[in-house]
Tab-separated table of C-alpha atoms in Angstrom:
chain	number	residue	atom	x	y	z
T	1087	UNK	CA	-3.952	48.200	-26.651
T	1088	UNK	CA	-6.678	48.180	-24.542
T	1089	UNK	CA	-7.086	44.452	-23.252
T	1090	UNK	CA	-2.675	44.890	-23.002
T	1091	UNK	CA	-3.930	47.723	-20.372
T	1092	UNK	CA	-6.017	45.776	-18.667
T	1093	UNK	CA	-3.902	42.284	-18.828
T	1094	UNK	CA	-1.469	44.333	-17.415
T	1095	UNK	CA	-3.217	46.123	-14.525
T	1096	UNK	CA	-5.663	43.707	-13.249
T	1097	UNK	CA	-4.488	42.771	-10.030
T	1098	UNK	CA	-5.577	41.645	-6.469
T	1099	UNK	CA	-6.035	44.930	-3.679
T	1100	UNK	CA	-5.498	43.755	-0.089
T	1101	UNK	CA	-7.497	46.002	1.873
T	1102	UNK	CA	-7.367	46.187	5.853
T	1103	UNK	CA	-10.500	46.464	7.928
T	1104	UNK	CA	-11.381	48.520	11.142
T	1105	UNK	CA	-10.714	45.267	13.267
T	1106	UNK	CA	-7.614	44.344	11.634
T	1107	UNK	CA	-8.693	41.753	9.182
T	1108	UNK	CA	-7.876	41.824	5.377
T	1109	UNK	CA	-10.376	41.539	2.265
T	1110	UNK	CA	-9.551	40.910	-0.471
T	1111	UNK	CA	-10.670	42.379	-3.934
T	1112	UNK	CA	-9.834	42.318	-7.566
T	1113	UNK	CA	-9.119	46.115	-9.290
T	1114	UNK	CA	-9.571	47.078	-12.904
T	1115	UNK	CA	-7.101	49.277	-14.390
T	1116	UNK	CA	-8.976	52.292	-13.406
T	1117	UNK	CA	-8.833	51.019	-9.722
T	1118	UNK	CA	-12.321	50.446	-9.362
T	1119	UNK	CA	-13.095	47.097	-8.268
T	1120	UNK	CA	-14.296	44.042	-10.863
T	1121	UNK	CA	-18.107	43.624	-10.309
T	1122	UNK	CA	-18.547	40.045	-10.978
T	1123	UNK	CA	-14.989	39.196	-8.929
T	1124	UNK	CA	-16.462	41.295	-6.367
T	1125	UNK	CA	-19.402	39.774	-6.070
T	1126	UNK	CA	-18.095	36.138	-5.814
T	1127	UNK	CA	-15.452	37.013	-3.220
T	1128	UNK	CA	-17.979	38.907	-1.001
T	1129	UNK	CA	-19.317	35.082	-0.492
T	1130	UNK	CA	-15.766	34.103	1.156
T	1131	UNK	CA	-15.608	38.214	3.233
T	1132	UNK	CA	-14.071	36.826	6.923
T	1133	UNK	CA	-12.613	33.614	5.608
T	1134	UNK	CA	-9.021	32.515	4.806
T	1135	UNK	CA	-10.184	30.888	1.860
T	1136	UNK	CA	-10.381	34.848	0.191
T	1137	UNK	CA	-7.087	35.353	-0.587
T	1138	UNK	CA	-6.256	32.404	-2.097
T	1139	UNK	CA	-9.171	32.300	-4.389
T	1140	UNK	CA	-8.614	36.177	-5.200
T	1141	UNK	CA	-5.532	34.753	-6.847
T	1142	UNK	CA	-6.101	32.314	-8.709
T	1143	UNK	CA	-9.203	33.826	-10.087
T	1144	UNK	CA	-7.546	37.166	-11.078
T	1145	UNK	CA	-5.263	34.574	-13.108
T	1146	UNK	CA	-8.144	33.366	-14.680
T	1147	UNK	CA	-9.720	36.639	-16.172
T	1148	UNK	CA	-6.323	37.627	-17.270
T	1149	UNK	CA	-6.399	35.084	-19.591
T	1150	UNK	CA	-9.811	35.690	-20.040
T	1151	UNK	CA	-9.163	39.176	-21.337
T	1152	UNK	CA	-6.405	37.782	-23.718
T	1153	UNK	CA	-8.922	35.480	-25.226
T	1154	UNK	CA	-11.284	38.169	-25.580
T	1155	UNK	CA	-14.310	35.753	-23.664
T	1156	UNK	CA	-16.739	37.197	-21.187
T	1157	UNK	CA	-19.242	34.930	-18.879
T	1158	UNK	CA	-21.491	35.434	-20.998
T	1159	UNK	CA	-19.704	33.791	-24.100
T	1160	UNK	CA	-17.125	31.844	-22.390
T	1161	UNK	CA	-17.975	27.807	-22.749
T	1162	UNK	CA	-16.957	24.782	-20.868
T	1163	UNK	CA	-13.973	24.348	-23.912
T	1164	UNK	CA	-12.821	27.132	-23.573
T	1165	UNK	CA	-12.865	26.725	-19.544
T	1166	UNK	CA	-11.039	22.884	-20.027
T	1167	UNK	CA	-8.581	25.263	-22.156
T	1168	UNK	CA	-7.876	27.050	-19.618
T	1169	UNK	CA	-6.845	24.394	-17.223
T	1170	UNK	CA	-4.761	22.966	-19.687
T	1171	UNK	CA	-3.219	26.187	-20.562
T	1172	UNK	CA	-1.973	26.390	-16.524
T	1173	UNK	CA	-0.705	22.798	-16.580
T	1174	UNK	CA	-3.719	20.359	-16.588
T	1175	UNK	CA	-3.634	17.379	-18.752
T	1176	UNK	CA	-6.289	17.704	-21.848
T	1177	UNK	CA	-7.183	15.922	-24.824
T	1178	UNK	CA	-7.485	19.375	-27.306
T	1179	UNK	CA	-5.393	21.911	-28.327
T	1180	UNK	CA	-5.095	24.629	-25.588
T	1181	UNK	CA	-3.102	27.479	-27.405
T	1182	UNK	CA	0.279	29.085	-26.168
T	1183	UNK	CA	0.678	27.946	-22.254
T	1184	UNK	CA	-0.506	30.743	-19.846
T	1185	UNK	CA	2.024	30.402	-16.864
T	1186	UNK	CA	5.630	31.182	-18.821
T	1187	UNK	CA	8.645	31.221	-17.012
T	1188	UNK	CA	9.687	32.040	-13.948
T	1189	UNK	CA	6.417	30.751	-12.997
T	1190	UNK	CA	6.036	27.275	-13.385
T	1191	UNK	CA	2.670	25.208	-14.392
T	1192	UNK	CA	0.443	24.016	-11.603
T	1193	UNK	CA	0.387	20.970	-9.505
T	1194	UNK	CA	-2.303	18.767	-9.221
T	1195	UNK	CA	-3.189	20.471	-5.661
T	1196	UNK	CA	-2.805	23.516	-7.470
T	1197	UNK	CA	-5.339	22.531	-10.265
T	1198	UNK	CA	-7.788	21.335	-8.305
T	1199	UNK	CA	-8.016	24.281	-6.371
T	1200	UNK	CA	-8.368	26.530	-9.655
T	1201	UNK	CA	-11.380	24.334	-10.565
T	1202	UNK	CA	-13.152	24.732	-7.781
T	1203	UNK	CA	-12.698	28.667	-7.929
T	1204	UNK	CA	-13.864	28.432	-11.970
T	1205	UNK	CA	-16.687	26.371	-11.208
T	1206	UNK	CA	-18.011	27.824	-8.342
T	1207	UNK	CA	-17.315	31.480	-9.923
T	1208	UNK	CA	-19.149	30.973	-13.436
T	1209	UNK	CA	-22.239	29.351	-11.360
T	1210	UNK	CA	-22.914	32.119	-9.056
T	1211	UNK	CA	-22.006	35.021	-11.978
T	1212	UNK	CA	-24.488	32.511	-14.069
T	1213	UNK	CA	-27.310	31.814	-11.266
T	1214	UNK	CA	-27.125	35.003	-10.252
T	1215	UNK	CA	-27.379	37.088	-13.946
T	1216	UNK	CA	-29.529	34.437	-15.351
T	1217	UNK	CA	-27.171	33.990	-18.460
T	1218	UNK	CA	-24.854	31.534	-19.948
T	1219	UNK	CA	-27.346	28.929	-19.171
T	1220	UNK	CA	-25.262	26.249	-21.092
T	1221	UNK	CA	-22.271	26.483	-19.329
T	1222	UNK	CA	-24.085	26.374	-15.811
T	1223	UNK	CA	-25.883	22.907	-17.177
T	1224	UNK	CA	-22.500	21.202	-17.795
T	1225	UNK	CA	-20.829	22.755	-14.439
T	1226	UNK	CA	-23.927	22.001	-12.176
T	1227	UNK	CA	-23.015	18.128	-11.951
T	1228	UNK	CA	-23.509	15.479	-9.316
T	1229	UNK	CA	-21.915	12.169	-8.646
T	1230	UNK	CA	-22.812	9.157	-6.656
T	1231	UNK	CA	-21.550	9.250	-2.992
T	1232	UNK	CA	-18.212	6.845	-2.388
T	1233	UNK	CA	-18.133	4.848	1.001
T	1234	UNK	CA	-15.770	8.067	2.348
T	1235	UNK	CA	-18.625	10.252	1.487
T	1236	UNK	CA	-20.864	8.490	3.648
T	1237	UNK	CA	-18.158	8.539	6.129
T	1238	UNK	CA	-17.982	11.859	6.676
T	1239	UNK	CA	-21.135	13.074	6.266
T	1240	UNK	CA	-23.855	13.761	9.297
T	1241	UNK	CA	-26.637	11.219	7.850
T	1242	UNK	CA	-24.523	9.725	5.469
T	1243	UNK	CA	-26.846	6.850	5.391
T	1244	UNK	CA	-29.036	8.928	3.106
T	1245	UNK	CA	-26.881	10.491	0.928
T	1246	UNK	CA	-28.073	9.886	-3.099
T	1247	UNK	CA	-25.242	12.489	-4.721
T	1248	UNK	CA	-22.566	14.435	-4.326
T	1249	UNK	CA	-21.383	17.558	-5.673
T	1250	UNK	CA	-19.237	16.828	-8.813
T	1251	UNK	CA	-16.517	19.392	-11.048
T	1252	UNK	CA	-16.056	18.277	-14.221
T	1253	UNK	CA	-12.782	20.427	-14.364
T	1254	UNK	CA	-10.774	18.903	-11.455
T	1255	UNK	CA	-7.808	16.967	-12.538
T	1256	UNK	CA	-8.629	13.118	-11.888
T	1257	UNK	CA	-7.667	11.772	-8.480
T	1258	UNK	CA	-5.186	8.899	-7.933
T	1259	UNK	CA	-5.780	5.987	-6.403
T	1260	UNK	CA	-3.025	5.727	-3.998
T	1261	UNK	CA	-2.012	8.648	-1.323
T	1262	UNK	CA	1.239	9.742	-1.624
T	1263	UNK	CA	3.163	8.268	1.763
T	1264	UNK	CA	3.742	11.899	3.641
T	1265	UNK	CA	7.284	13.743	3.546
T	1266	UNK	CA	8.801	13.013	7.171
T	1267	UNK	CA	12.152	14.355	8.804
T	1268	UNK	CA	15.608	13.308	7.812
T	1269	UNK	CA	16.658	10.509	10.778
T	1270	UNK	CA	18.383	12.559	13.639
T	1271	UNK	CA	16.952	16.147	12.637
T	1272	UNK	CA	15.845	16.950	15.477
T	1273	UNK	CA	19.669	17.596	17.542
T	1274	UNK	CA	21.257	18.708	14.048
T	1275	UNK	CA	18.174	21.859	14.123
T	1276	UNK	CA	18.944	22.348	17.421
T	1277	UNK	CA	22.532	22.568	17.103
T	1278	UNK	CA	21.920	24.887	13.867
T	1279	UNK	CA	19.698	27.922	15.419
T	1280	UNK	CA	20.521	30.786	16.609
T	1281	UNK	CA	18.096	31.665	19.239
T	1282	UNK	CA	15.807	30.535	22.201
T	1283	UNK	CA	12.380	31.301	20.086
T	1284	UNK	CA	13.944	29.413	17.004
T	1285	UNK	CA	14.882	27.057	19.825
T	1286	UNK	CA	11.279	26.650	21.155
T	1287	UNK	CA	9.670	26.477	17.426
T	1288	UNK	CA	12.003	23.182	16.855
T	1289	UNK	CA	10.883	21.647	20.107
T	1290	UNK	CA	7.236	22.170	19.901
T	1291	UNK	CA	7.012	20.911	16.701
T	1292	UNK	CA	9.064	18.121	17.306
T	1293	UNK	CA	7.153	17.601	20.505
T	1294	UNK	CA	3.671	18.144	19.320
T	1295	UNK	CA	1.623	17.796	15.939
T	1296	UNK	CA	1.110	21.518	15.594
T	1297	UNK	CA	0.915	23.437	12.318
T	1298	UNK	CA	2.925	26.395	12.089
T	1299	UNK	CA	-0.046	28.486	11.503
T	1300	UNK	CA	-1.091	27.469	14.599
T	1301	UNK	CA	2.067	27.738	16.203
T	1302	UNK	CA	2.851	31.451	15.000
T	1303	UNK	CA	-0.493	32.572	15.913
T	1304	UNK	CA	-0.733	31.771	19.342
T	1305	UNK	CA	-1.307	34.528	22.251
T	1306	UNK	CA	0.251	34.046	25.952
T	1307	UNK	CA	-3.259	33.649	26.794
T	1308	UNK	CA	-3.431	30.296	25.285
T	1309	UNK	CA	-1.177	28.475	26.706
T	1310	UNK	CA	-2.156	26.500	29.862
T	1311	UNK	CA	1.174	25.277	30.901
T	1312	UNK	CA	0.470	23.706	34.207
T	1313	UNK	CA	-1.911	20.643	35.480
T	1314	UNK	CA	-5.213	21.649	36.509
T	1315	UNK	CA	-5.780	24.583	34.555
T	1316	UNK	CA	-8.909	27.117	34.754
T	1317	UNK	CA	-10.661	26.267	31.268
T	1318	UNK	CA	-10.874	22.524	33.129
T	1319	UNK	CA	-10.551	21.074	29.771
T	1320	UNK	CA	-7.398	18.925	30.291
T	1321	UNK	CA	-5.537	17.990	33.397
T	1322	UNK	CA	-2.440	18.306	31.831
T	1323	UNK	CA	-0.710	21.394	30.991
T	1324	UNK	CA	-1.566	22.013	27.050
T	1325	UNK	CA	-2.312	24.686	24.710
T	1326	UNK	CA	-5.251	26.335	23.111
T	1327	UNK	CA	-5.102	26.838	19.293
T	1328	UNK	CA	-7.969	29.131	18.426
T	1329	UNK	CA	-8.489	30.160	14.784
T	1330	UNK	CA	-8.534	34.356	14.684
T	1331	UNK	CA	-8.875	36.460	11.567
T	1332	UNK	CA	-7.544	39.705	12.560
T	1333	UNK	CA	-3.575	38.426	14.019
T	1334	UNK	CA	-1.447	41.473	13.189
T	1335	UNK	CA	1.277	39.070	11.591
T	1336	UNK	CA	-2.267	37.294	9.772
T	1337	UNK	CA	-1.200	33.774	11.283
T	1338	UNK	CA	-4.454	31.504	11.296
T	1339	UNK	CA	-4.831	27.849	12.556
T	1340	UNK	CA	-6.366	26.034	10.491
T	1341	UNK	CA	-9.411	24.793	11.877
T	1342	UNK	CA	-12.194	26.633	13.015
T	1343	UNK	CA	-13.227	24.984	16.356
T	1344	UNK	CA	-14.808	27.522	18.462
T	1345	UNK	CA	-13.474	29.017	21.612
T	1346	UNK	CA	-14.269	31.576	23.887
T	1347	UNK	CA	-12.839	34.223	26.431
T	1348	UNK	CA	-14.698	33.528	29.972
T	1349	UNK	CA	-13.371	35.656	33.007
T	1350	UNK	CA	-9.836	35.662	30.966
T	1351	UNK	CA	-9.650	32.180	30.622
T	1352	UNK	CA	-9.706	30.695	26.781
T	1353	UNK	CA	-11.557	27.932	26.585
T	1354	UNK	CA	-12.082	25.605	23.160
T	1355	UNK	CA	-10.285	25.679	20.428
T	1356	UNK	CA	-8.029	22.652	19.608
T	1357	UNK	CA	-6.233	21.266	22.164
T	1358	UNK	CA	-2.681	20.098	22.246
T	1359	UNK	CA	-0.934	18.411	25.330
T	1360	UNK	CA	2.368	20.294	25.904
T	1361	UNK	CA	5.641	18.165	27.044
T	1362	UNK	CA	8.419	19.556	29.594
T	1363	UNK	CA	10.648	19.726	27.136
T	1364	UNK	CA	8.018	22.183	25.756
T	1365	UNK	CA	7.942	24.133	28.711
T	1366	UNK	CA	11.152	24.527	29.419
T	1367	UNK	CA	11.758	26.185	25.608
T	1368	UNK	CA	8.938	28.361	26.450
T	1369	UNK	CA	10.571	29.587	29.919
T	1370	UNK	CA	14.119	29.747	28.288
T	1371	UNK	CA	12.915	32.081	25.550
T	1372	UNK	CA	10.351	34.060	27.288
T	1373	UNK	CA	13.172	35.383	30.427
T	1374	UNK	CA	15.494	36.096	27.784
T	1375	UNK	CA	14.725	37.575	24.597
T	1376	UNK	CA	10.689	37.965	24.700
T	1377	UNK	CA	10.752	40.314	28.076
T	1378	UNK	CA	13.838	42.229	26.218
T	1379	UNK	CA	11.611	43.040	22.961
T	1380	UNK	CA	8.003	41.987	23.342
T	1381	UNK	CA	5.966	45.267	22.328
T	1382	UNK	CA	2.769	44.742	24.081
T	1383	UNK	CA	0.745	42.813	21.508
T	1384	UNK	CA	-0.068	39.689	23.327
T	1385	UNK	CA	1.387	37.346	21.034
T	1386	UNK	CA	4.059	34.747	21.788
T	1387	UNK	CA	6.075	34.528	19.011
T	1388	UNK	CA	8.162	37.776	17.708
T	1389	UNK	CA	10.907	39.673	15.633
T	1390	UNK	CA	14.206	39.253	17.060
T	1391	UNK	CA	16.049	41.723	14.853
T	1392	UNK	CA	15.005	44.474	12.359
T	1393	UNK	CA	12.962	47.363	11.716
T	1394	UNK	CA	10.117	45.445	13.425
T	1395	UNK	CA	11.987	44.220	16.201
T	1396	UNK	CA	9.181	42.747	19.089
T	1397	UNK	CA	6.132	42.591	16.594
T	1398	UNK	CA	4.622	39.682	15.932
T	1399	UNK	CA	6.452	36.950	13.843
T	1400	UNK	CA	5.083	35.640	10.716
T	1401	UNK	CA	4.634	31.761	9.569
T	1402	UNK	CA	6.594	32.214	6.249
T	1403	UNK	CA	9.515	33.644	8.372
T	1404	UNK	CA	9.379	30.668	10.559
T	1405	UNK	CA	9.502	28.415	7.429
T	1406	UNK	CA	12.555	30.418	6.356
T	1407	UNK	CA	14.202	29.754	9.676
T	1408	UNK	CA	13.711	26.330	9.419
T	1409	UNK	CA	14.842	26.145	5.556
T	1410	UNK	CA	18.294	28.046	6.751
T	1411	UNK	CA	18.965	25.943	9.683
T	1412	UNK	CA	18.253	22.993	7.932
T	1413	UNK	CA	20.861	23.700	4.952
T	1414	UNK	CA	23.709	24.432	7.940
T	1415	UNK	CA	22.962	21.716	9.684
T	1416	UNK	CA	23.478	20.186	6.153
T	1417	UNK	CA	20.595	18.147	6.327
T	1418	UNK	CA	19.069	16.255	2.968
T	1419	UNK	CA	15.947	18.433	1.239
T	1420	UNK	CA	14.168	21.181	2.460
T	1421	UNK	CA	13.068	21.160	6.063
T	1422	UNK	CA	9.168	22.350	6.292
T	1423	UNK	CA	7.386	22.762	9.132
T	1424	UNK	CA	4.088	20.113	8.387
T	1425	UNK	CA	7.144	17.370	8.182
T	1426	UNK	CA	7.395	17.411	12.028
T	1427	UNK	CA	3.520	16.363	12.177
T	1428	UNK	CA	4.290	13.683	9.956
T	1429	UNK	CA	6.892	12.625	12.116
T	1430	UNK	CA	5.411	13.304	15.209
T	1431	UNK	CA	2.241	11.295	13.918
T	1432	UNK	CA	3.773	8.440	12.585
T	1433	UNK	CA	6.016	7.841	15.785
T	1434	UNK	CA	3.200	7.718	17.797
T	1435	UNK	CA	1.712	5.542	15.823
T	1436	UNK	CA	4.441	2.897	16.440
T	1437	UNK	CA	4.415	3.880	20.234
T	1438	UNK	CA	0.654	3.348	20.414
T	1439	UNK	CA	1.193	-0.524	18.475
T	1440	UNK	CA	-1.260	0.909	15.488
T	1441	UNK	CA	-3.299	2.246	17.601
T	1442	UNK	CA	-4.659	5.015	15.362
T	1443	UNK	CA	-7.142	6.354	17.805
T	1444	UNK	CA	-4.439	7.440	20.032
T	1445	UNK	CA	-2.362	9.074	17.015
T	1446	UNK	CA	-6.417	10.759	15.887
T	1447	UNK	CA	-6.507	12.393	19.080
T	1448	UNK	CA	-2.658	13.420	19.332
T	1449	UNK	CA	-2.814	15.134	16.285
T	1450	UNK	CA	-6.428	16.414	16.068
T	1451	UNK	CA	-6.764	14.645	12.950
T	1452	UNK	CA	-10.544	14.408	11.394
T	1453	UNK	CA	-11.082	10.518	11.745
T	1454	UNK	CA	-8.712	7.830	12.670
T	1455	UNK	CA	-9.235	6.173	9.160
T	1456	UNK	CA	-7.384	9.384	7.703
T	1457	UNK	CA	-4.300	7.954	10.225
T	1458	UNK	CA	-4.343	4.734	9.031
T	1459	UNK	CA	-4.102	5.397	5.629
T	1460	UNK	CA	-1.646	7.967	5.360
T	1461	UNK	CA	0.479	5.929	8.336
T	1462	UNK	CA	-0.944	2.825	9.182
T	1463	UNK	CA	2.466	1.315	6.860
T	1464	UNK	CA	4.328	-1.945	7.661
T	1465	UNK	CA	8.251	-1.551	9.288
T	1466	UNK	CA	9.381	-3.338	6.383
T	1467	UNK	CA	12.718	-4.348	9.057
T	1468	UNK	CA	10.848	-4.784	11.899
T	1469	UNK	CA	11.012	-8.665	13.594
T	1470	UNK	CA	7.059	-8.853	13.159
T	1471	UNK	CA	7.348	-8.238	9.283
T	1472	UNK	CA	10.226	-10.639	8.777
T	1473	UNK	CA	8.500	-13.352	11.099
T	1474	UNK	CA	5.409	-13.103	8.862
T	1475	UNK	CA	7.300	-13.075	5.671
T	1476	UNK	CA	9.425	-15.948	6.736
T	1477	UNK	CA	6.076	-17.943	7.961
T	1478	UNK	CA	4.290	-17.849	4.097
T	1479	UNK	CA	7.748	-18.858	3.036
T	1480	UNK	CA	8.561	-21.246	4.669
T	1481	UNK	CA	11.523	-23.378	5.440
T	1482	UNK	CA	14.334	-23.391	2.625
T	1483	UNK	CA	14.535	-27.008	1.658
């Protein structure tokens, strides 16, 4: 009856801090917190990273408690069980499957995300208790570094190893091609919204490669949109997306590029060129319904309707805005807001002729290689392809 209690009650505790940031923290069924969950989140206190590992590690001792393990008995088996109790692909027996219906097994994204949190959990809890000394030899792997490694890293040169998880579903070896807009879904969204702000979120991501964490957590202050403007960081009117923690509607870009608040000019951050188009959304919206509502907070994007009418508006309602007006404009799949980078991305990859230093710097991507080999792909109807195809053929006879 006891570990029912517990299965039952263990749950995550959002908790709000004096300068409007969240923590995160796992509670027993007595409401006092989990030591060793405690102790691993407090690495992640400040980060976005909290939440998400909050969840899928109160998952994890859930089932832990139904098994009856503790770190200190719990083995790498039982830990492979696990994973293949949540959907992962394993070559035992893993008992009854842990995520039952309505919830549905996890992705490949998802799994690798819940190894990281199990390995890096049971090596800190182990490192730091001095127990379990098995299980921290078979977690605390290395790898040789790939040519991507090297890459990447500052001093790659020198590299000998890489960190390794032994519990991380296997990697393919192609990349999914990325999910892009329905052709012509720009003017059906248009047509399909109901307001200037929904107005303005389809333009600027059609215009732009921003994310929509980015986009919904944007202040007036970070918008430069006019030439020449004070941070003298581009000539050409653009925005400033700056990563904050404590955004009363907890919007966060996703990058962490610093920026800074000199003489109340932002400076840093990542940097997106704006178009007119752009501008004249932001104009439209902001004469109309943003001076009728806006409550003082400084943010651009709001509630148009509601009990919270003029706070700030939220990314997942901006997703749901998109989802709606996509299904009346009766356009094919769901409409999500990282398809419009895609889109954005790939078309200026064709404007720039391949080019995929101009399409790195248009969407802030990390390296131009990552742009070639998501988009760098053939028009399989352009006149180039079929001139080279028709060239290795050669004439019919």
């Amino acid at each position: 009856m006891r570990s029912t209690l517990v299965l039952d009650d263990l749950r995550v505790q959002k908790i709000r801090r004096a300068d409007g940031s969240w923590s995160f923290s796992i509670l027993c069924p007595d409401y006092t917190a989990d030591e060793e969950a405690e102790s691993y989140l407090g690495l992640y206190e400040g980060s976005g990273s909290q939440e998400t590992y909050a969840y899928y590690l109160v998952d994890h001792l859930r089932w832990r408690i139904r098994e009856g393990l503790t770190t200190e008995t719990i083995t790498f088996l039982d830990l492979q069980r696990y994973q293949g109790a949540v959907g992962a692909e394993v070559p035992m027996p893993y008992g009854q499957p842990w995520r039952m219906p309505p919830k549905r097994p996890y992705g490949t994204s998802a799994l690798s995300i819940s190894a990281t949190v199990l390995k890096n959990f049971y090596l800190h809890q182990c490192v730091k208790r001095g127990i379990n000394y098995e299980l921290r030899e078979t977690l605390d792997v290395t790898r040789l570094p790939t040519t991507a490694d090297r890459s990447r890293a500052f001093l790659g040169h020198v590299k000998t190893s890489m960190p390794s998880n032994p519990l991380a579903p296997p990697r393919g070896t192609r990349r999914r091609h990325p999910k892009m807009l329905p052709d012509g879904a720009r003017p059906d969204l248009m047509g399909s919204v109901n307001t200037a702000r929904d107005e303005m979120v389809v333009t600027w991501l059609s215009d732009s490669t921003l994310r929509i964490g980015g986009l919904t957590g944007f202040h007036l202050v970070d918008l430069h949109l006019r030439e020449n403007a004070a941070c003298g960081e581009c000539e050409s009117p653009h925005v400033h997306v700056c990563h904050r923690h404590n955004n009363p509607n907890r919007a966060r870009a996703k990058k962490k590029e610093d920026w800074r608040l000199v003489d109340g000019v932002i400076c840093g951050g990542e940097i997106y060129r704006v178009s007119p188009a752009m501008i004249s959304s932001y104009f439209k919206y902001m004469t109309t319904e943003y001076t009728k509502h806006a409550t003082g907070h400084g943010m651009l994007l709001i509630q148009l309707s509601g009990p919270k009418i003029g706070e700030p508006w939220t990314a997942d309602a901006a997703r749901g805005m998109l989802r709606r007006a996509g299904q009346r404009a009766e356009l094919p799949g769901r409409i999500k807001p990282h398809a419009f980078r895609h889109t954005t991305t790939s078309k200026v990859l064709h404007a720039a002729k391949g080019d995929a230093a101009v399409a790195k710097a248009v969407g802030n991507w990390a390296s131009a290689a990552i742009v070639e080999a998501v988009y760098g792909h053939p028009d399989l109807h352009s006149p180039e392809f079929s001139a080279a195809l028709l060239s290795v053929w050669g004439d019919p006879e």
